[in-house]
Short mmCIF file of C-alpha atoms in Angstrom, two decimals:
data_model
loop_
_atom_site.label_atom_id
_atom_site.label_comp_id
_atom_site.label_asym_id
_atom_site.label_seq_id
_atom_site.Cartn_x
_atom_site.Cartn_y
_atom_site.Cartn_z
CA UNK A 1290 -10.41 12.17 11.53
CA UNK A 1291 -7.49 10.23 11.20
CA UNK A 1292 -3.60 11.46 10.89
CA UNK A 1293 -0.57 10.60 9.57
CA UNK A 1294 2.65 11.55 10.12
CA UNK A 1295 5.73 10.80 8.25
CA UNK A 1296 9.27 10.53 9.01
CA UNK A 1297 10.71 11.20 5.80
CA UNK A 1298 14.88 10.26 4.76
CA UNK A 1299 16.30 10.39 1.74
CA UNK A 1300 19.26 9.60 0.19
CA UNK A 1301 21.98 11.89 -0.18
CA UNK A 1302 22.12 13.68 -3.58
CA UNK A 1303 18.93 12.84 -3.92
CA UNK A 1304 16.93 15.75 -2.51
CA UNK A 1305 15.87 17.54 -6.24
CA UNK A 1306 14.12 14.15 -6.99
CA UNK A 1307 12.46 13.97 -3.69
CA UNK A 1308 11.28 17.80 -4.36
CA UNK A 1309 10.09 16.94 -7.88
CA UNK A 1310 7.91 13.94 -6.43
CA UNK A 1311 6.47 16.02 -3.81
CA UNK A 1312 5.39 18.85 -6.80
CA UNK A 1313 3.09 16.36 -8.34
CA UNK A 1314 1.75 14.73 -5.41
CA UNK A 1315 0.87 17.02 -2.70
CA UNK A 1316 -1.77 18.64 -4.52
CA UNK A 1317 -3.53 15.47 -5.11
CA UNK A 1318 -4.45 15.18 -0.98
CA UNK A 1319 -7.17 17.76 -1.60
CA UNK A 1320 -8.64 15.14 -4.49
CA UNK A 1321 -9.17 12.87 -1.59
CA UNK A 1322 -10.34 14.90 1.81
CA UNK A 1323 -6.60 15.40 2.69
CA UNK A 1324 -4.83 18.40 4.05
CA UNK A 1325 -1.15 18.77 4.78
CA UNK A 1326 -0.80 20.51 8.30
CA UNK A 1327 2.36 20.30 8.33
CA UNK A 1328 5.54 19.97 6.47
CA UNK A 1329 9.12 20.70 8.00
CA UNK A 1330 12.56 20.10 7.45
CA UNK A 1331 14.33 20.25 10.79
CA UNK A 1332 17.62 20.90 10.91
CA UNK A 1333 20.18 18.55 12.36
CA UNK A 1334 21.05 20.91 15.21
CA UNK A 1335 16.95 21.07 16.21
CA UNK A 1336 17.67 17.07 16.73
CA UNK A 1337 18.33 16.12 20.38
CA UNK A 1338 18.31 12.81 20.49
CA UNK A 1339 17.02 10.05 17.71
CA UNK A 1340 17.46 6.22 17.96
CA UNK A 1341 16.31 6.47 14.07
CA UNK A 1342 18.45 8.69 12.33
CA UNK A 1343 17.83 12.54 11.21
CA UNK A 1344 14.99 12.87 8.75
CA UNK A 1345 14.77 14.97 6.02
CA UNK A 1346 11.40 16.15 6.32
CA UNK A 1347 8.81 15.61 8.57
CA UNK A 1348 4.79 15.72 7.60
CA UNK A 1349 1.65 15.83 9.64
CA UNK A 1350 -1.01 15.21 7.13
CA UNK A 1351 -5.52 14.65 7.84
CA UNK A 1352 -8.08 12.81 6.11
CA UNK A 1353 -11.65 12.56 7.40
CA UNK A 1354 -11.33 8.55 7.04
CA UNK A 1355 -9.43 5.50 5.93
CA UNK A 1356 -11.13 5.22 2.34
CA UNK A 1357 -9.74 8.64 1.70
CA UNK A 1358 -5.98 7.88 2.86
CA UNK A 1359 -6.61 4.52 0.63
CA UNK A 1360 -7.48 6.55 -1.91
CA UNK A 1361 -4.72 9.06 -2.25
CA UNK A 1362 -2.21 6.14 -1.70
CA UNK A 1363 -3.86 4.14 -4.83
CA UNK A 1364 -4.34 7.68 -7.21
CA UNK A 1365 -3.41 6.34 -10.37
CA UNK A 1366 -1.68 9.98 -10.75
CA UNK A 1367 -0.05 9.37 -8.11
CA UNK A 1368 1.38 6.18 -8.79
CA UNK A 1369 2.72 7.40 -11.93
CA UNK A 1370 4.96 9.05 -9.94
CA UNK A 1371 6.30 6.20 -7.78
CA UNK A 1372 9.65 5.81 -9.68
CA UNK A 1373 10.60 9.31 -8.75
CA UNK A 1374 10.36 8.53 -4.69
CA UNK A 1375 11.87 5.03 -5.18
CA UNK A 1376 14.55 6.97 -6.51
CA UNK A 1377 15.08 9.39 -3.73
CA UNK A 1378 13.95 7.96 -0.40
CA UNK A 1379 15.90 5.96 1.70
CA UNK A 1380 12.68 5.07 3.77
CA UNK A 1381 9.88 6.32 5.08
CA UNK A 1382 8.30 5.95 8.55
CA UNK A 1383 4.70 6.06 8.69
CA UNK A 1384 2.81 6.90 12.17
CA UNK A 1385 -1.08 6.33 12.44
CA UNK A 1386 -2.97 8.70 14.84
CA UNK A 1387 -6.18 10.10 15.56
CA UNK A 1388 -7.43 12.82 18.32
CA UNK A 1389 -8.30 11.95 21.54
#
């Protein structure tokens, strides 16, 4: 099983766009083996420290393997959508885990 969490920022004004992206693309992760664990957005005050900046939202998301990760990131539905978080992110950091 591998993970992925993302550090999610976007740009200010911006956050309606970054909501309407998320609507058509979250519920493609079960197409592919994917479940969201996890999906927070932590307020500025929860923030004790950061080298990086505050992010918006944070998600902890699963797929059973890298072909099914691939595979969400490629969904042709999904890409469709692209122009909608090019709009509203400022950037996105993207950690690789698994259990140990």
């Amino acid at each position: 099983m591998l993970y992925f969490t993302q550090l999610v920022f976007v740009k200010n004004g911006q956050e309606a766009v970054f909501h309407a992206f998320e609507e058509q693309v979250l519920p493609l992760l079960a197409r592919h083996n994917g479940t969201l664990l996890y999906r927070v957005r932590p307020p500025s005050v929860s923030v004790l420290a950061s080298a990086i900046g505050h992010p918006y939202e944070v998600h902890l998301v699963s797929f059973p393997a890298r072909a099914n990760f691939e595979a969400y990131r490629d969904d042709p539905e999904r890409t469709r959508h692209m122009a909608l978080k090019d709009e509203s992110v400022e950037r996105i950091m993207l950690i690789e885990g698994s259990l140990l």
